PDB file of C-alpha atoms and ligand atoms in Angstrom:
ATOM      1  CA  UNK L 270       0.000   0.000   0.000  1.00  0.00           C
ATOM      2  CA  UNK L 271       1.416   3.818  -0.707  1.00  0.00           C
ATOM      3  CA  UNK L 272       2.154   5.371   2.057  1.00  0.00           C
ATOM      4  CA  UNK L 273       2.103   9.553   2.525  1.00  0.00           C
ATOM      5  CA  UNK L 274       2.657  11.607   5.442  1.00  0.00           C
ATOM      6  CA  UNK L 275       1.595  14.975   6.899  1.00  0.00           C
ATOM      7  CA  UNK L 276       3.788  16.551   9.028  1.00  0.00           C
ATOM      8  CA  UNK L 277       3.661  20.150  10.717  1.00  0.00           C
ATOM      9  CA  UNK L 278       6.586  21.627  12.163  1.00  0.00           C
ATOM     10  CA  UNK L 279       4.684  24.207  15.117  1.00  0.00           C
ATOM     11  CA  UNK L 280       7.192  26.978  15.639  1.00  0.00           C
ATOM     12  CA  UNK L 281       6.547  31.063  15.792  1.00  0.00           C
ATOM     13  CA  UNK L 282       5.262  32.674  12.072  1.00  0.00           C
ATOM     14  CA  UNK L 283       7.710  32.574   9.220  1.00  0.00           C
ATOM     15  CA  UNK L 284      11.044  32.028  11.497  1.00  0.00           C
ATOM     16  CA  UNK L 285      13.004  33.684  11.672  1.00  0.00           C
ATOM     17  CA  UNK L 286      11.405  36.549  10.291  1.00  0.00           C
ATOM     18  CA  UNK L 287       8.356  37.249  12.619  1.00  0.00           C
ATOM     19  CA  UNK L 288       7.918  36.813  16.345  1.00  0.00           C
ATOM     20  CA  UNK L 289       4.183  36.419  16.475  1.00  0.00           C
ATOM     21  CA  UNK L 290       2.081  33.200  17.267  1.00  0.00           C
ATOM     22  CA  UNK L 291      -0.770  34.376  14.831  1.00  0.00           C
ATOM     23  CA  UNK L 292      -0.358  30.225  13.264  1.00  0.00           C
ATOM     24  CA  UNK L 293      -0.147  28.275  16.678  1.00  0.00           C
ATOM     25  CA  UNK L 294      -3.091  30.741  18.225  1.00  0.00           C
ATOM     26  CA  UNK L 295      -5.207  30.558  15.051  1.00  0.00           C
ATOM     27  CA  UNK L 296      -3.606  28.355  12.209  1.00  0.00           C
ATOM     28  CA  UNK L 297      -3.368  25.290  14.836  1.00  0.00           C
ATOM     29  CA  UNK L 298      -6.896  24.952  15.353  1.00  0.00           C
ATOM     30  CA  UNK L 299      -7.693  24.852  12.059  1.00  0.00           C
ATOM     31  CA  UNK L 300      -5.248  21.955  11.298  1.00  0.00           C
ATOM     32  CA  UNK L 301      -6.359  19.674  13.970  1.00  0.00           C
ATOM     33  CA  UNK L 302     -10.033  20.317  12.900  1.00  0.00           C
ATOM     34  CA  UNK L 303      -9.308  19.653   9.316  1.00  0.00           C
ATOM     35  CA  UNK L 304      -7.592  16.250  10.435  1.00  0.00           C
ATOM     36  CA  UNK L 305     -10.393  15.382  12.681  1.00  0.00           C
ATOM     37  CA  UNK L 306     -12.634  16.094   9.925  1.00  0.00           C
ATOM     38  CA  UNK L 307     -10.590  13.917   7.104  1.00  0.00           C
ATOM     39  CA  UNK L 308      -9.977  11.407   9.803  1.00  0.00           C
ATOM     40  CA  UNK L 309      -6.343  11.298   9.382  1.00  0.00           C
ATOM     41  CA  UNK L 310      -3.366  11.367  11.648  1.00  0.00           C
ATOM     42  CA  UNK L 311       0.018  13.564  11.004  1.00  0.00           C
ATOM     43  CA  UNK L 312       3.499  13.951  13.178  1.00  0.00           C
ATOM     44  CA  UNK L 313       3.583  16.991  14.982  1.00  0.00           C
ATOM     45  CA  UNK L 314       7.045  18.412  15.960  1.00  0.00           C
ATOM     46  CA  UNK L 315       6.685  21.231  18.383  1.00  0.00           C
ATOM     47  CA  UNK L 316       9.041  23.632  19.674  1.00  0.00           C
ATOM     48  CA  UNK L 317       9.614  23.148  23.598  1.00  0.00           C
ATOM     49  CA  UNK L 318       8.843  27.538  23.669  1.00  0.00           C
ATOM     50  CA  UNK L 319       5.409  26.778  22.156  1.00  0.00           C
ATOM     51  CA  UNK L 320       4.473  23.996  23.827  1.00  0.00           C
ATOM     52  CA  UNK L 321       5.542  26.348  27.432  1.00  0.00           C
ATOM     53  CA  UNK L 322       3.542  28.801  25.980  1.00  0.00           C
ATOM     54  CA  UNK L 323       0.285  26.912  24.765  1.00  0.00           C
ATOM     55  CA  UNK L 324      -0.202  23.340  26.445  1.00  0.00           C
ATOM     56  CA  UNK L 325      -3.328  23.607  26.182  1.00  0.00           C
ATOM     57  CA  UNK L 326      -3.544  22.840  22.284  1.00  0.00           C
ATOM     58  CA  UNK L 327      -0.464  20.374  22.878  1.00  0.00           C
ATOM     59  CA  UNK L 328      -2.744  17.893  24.716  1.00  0.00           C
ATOM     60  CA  UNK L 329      -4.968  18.179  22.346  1.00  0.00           C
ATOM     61  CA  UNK L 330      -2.773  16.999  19.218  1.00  0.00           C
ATOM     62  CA  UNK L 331      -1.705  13.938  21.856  1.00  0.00           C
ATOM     63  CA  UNK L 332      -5.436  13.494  22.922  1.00  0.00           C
ATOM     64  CA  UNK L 333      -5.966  13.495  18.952  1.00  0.00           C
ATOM     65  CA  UNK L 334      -3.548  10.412  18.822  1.00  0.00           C
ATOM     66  CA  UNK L 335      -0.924  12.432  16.277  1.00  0.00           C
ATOM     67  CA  UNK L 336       2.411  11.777  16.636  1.00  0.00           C
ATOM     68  CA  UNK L 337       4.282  14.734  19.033  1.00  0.00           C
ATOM     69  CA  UNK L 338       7.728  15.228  17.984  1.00  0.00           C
ATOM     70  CA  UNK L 339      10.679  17.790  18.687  1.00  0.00           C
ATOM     71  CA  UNK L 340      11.624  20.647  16.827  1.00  0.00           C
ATOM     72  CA  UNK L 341      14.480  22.035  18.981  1.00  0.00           C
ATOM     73  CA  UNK L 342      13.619  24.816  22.013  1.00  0.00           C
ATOM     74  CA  UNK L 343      13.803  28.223  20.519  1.00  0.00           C
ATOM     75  CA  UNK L 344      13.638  27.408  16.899  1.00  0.00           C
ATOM     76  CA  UNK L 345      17.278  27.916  17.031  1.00  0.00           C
ATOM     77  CA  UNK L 346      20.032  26.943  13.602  1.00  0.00           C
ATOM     78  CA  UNK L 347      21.405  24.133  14.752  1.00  0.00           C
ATOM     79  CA  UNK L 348      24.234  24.297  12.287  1.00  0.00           C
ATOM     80  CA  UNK L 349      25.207  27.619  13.673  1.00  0.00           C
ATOM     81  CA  UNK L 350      25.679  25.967  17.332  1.00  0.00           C
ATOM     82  CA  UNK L 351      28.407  24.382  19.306  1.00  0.00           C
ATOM     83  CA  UNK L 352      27.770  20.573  20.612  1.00  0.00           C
ATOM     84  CA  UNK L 353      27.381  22.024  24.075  1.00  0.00           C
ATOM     85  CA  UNK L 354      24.458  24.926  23.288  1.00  0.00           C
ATOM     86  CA  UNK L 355      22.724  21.519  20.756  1.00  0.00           C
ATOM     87  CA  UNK L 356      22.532  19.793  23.785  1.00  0.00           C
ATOM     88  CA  UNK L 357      21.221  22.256  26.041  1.00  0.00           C
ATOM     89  CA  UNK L 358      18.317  22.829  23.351  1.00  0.00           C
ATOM     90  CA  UNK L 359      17.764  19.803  22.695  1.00  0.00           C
ATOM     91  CA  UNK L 360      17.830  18.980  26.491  1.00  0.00           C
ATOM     92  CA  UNK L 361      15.324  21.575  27.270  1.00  0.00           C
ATOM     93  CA  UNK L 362      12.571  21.022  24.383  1.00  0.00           C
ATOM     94  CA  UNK L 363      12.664  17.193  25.298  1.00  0.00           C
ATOM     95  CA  UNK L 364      11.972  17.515  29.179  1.00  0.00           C
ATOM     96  CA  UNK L 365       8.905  20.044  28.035  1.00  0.00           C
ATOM     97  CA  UNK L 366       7.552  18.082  25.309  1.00  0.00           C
ATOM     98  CA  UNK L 367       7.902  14.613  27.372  1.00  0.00           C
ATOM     99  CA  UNK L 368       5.619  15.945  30.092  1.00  0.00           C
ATOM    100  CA  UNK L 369       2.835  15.866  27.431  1.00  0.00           C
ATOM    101  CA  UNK L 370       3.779  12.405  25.711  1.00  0.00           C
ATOM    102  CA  UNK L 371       7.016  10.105  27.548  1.00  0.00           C
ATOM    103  CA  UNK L 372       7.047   8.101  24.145  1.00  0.00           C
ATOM    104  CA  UNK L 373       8.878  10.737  21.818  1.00  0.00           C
ATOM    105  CA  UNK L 374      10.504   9.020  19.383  1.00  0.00           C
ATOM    106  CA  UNK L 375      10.795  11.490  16.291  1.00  0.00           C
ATOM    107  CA  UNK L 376      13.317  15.120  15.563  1.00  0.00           C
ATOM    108  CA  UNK L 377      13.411  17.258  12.915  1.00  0.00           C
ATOM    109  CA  UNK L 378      15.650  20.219  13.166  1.00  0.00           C
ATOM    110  CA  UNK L 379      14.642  23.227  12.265  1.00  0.00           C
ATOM    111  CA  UNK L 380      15.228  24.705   8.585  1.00  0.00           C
ATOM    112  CA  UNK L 381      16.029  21.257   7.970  1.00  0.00           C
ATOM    113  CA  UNK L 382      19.651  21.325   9.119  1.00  0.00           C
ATOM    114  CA  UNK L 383      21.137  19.311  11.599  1.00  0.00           C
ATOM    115  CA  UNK L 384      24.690  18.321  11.561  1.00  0.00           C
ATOM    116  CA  UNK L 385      25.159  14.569  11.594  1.00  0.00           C
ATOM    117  CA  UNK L 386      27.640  14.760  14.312  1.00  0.00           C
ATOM    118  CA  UNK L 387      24.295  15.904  16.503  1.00  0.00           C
ATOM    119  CA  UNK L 388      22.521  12.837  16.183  1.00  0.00           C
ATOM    120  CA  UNK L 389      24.244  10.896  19.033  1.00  0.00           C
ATOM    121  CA  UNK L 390      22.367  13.772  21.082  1.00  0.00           C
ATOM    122  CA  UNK L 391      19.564  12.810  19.286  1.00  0.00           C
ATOM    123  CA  UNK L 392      20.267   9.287  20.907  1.00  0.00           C
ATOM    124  CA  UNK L 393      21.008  10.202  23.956  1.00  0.00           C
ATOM    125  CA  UNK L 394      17.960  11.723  24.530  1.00  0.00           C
ATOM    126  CA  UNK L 395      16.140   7.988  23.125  1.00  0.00           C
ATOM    127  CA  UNK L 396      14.749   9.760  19.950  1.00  0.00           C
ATOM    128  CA  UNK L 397      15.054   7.331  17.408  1.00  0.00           C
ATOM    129  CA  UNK L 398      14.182   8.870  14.000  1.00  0.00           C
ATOM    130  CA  UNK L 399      15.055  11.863  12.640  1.00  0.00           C
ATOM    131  CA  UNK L 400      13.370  14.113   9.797  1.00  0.00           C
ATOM    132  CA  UNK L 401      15.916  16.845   9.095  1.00  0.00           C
ATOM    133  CA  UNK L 402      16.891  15.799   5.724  1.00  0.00           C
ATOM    134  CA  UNK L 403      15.351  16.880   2.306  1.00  0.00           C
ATOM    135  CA  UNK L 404      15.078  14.691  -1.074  1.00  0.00           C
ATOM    136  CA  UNK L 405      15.579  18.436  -2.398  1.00  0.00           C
ATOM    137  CA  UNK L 406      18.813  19.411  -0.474  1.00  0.00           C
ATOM    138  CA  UNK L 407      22.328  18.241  -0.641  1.00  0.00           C
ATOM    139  CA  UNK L 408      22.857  15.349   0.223  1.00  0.00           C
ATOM    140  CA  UNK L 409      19.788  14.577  -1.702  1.00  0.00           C
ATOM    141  CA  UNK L 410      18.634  11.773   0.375  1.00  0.00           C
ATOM    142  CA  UNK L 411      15.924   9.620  -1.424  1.00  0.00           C
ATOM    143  CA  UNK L 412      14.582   7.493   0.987  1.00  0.00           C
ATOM    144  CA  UNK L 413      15.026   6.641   4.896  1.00  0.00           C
ATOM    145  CA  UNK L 414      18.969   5.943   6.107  1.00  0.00           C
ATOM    146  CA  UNK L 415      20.289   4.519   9.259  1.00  0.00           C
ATOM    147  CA  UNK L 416      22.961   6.290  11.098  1.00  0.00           C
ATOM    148  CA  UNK L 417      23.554   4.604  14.357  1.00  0.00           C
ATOM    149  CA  UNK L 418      20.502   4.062  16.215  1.00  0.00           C
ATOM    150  CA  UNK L 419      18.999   6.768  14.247  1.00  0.00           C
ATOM    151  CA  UNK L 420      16.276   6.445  11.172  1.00  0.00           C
ATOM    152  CA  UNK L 421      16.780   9.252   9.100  1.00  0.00           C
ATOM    153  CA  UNK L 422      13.217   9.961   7.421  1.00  0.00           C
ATOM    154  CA  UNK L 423      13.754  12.802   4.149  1.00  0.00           C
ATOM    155  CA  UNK L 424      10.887  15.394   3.391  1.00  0.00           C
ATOM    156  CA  UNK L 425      10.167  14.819  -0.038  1.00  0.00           C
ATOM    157  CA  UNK L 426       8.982  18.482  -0.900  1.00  0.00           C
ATOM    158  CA  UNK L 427       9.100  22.124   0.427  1.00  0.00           C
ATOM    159  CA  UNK L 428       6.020  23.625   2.289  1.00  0.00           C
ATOM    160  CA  UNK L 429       5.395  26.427   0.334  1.00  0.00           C
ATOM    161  CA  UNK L 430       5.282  24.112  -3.085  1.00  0.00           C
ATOM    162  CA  UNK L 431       1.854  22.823  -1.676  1.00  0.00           C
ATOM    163  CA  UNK L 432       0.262  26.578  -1.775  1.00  0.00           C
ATOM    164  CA  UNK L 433       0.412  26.786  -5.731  1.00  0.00           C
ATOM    165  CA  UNK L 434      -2.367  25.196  -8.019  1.00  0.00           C
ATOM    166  CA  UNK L 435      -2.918  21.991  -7.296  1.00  0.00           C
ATOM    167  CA  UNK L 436      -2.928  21.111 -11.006  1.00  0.00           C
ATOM    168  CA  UNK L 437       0.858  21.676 -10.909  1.00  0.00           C
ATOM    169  CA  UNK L 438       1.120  19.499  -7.452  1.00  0.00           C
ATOM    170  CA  UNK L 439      -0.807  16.774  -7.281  1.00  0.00           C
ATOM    171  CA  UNK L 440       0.756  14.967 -10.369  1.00  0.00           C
ATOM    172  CA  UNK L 441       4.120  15.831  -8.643  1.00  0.00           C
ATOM    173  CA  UNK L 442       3.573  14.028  -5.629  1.00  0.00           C
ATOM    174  CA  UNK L 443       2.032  10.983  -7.140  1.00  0.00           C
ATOM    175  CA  UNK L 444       5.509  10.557  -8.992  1.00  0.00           C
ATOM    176  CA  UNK L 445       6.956  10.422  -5.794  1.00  0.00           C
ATOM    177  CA  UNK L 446       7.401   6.930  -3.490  1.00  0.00           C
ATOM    178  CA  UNK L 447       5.764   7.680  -0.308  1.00  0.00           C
ATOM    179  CA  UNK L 448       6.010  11.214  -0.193  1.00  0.00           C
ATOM    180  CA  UNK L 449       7.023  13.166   2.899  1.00  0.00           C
ATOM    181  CA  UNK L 450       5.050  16.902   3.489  1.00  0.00           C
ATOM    182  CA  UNK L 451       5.783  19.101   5.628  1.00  0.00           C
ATOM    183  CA  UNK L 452       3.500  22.553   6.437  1.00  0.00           C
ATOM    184  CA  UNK L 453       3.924  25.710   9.334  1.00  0.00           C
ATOM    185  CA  UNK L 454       0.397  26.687  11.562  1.00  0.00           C
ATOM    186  CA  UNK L 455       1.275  30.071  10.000  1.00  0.00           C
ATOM    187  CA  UNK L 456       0.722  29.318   6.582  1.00  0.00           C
ATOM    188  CA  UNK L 457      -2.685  28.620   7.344  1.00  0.00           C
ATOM    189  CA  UNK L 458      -3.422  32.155   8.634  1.00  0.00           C
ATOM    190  CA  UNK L 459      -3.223  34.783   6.412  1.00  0.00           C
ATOM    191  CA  UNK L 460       0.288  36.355   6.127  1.00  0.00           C
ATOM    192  CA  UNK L 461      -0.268  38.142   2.035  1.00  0.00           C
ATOM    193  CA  UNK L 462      -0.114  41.416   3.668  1.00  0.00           C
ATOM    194  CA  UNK L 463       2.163  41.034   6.252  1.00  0.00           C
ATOM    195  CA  UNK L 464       6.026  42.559   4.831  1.00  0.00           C
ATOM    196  CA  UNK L 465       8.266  38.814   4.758  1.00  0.00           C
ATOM    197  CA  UNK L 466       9.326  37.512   1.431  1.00  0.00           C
ATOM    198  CA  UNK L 467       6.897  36.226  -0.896  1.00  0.00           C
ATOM    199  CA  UNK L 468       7.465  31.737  -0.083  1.00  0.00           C
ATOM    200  CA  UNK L 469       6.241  33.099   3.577  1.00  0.00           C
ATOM    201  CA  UNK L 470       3.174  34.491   2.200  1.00  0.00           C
ATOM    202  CA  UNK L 471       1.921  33.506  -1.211  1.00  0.00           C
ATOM    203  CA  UNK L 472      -1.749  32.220  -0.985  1.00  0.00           C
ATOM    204  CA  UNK L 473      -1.276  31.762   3.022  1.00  0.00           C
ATOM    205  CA  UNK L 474      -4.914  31.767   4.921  1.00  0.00           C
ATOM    206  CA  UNK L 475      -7.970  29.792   3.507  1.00  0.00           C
ATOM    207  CA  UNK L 476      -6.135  29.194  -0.017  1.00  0.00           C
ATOM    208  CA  UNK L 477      -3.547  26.709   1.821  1.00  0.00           C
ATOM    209  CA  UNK L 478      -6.189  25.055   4.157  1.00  0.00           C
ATOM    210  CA  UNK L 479      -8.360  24.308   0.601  1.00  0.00           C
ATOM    211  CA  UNK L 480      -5.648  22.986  -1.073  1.00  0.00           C
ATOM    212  CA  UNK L 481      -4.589  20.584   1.863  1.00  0.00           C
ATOM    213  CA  UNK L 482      -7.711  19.685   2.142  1.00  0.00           C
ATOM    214  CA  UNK L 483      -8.164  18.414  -1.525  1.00  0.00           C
ATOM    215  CA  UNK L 484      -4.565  17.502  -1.172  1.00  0.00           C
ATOM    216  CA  UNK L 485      -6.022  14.868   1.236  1.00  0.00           C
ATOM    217  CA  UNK L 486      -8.932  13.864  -0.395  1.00  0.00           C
ATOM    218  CA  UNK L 487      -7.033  13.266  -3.388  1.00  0.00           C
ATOM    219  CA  UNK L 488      -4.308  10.896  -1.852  1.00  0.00           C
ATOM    220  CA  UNK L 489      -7.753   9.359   0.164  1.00  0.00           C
ATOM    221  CA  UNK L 490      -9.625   8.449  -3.062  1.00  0.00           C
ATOM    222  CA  UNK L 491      -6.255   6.526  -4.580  1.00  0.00           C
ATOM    223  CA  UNK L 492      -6.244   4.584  -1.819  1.00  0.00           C
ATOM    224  CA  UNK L 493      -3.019   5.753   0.666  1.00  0.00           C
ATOM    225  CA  UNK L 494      -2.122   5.295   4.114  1.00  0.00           C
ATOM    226  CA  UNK L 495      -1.811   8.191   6.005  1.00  0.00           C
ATOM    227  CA  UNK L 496       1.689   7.783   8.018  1.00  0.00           C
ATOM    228  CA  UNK L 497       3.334   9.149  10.975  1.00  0.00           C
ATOM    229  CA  UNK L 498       7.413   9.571  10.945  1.00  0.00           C
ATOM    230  CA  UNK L 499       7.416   7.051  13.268  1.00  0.00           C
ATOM    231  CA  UNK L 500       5.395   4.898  11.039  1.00  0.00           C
ATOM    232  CA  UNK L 501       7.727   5.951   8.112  1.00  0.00           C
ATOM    233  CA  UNK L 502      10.509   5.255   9.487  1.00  0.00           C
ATOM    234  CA  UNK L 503       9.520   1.324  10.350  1.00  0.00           C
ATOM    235  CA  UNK L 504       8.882   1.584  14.436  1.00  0.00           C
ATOM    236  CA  UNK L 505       6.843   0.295  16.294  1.00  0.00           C
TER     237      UNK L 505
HETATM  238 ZN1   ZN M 889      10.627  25.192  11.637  1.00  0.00          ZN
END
């Protein structure tokens, strides 16, 4: 059976160029309700700041039975830190987001880079699959790869390809072996007016919830298996 996956990465709008919540307060909501709706599950990964900031809607996407994972504390470039500061971050998000679910198995780093050095913190901390790799950046990963204890799961696609027509998407994704998505809380508020650079904002608001929604439907009617990363990447 084909396999697809949903993921959402929950972090503050359009890192790092805003500071507001505007996705997690009002984009969030929407998500979950579209999910509910299409009955469908999707991986979560959270930063430790939002879930301080709103447990509220955390429980729910655990109470919803998605998959929480990590995505670092402050939204911080983990390429840009020293071992020390990773491991503080990663420390930090992981004690927050295992109050809410003590089976976290799944990472991604933010802006999809994470040094591979990193992932015996990843380890450490008993995560055990890792989504921080792109099919569309170097080294071009094109499907899942073991390093150490670590399942290294590759987004197939960027999140702002899935706000353009889905005429030009759909027959993209169906070329791809169990594709990997990934989408923000933000882009489902709408950002067109707000002064970031146009991938942050294009069609942002009700034109990204439609097309995820027929995004769904459409991988529904041909019969796929909605996936988690931890699903993806073969756990249990
Ligand atoms: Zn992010």
């Amino acid at each position: 059976m084909q396999r697809i996956s949903i993921t959402v990465d929950v972090e503050q709008d359009c890192p790092p160029l805003l500071e507001s919540m505007r996705g997690v307060e009002e984009g969030l909501p929407r998500l979950l309700e579209l999910f509910k709706e299409e009955r469908i599950r999707a991986t979560f990964f959270v930063t430790g700041r939002v879930a301080e900031l709103y447990p509220g809607i955390i429980e729910e996407i655990v109470e919803q039975e998605h998959e929480l994972g990590c995505h670092g504390y402050a939204h911080e470039r983990y390429d840009r830190l020293g071992l020390r500061q990773a491991e503080k971050a990663i420390g930090r998000a992981t004690e927050i987001l295992s109050c809410f679910d003590d089976g976290l198995v799944s990472f991604r780093a933010p802006n999809l880079k994470f040094p591979a050095r990193f992932l015996r913190l990843l380890e450490a901390e008993g995560y055990l699959a890792d989504s921080s790799i792109a099919k569309y950046k170097p080294p071009f990963s094109r499907g899942t790869v073991t390093a150490g204890k670590i399942i290294r799961v590759p987004v197939s696609v960027t999140s702002s390809l899935l706000r353009l027509p889905l005429r030009f998407v759909l027959p993209l994704l169906s070329r791809i072996r169990d594709p990997v998505l990934f989408v923000h809380p933000w882009e489902f508020v709408d950002l067109q007016n707000e002064k970031v650079r146009l991938d942050c904002k294009y069609n942002t608001g009700s034109g990204a919830l439609r097309n995820l929604r027929q995004l769904i439907r459409y991988f529904k009617s041909r019969g796929y298996m909605f996936a988690t990363i931890r699903d993806m990447a073969g756990l249990p």
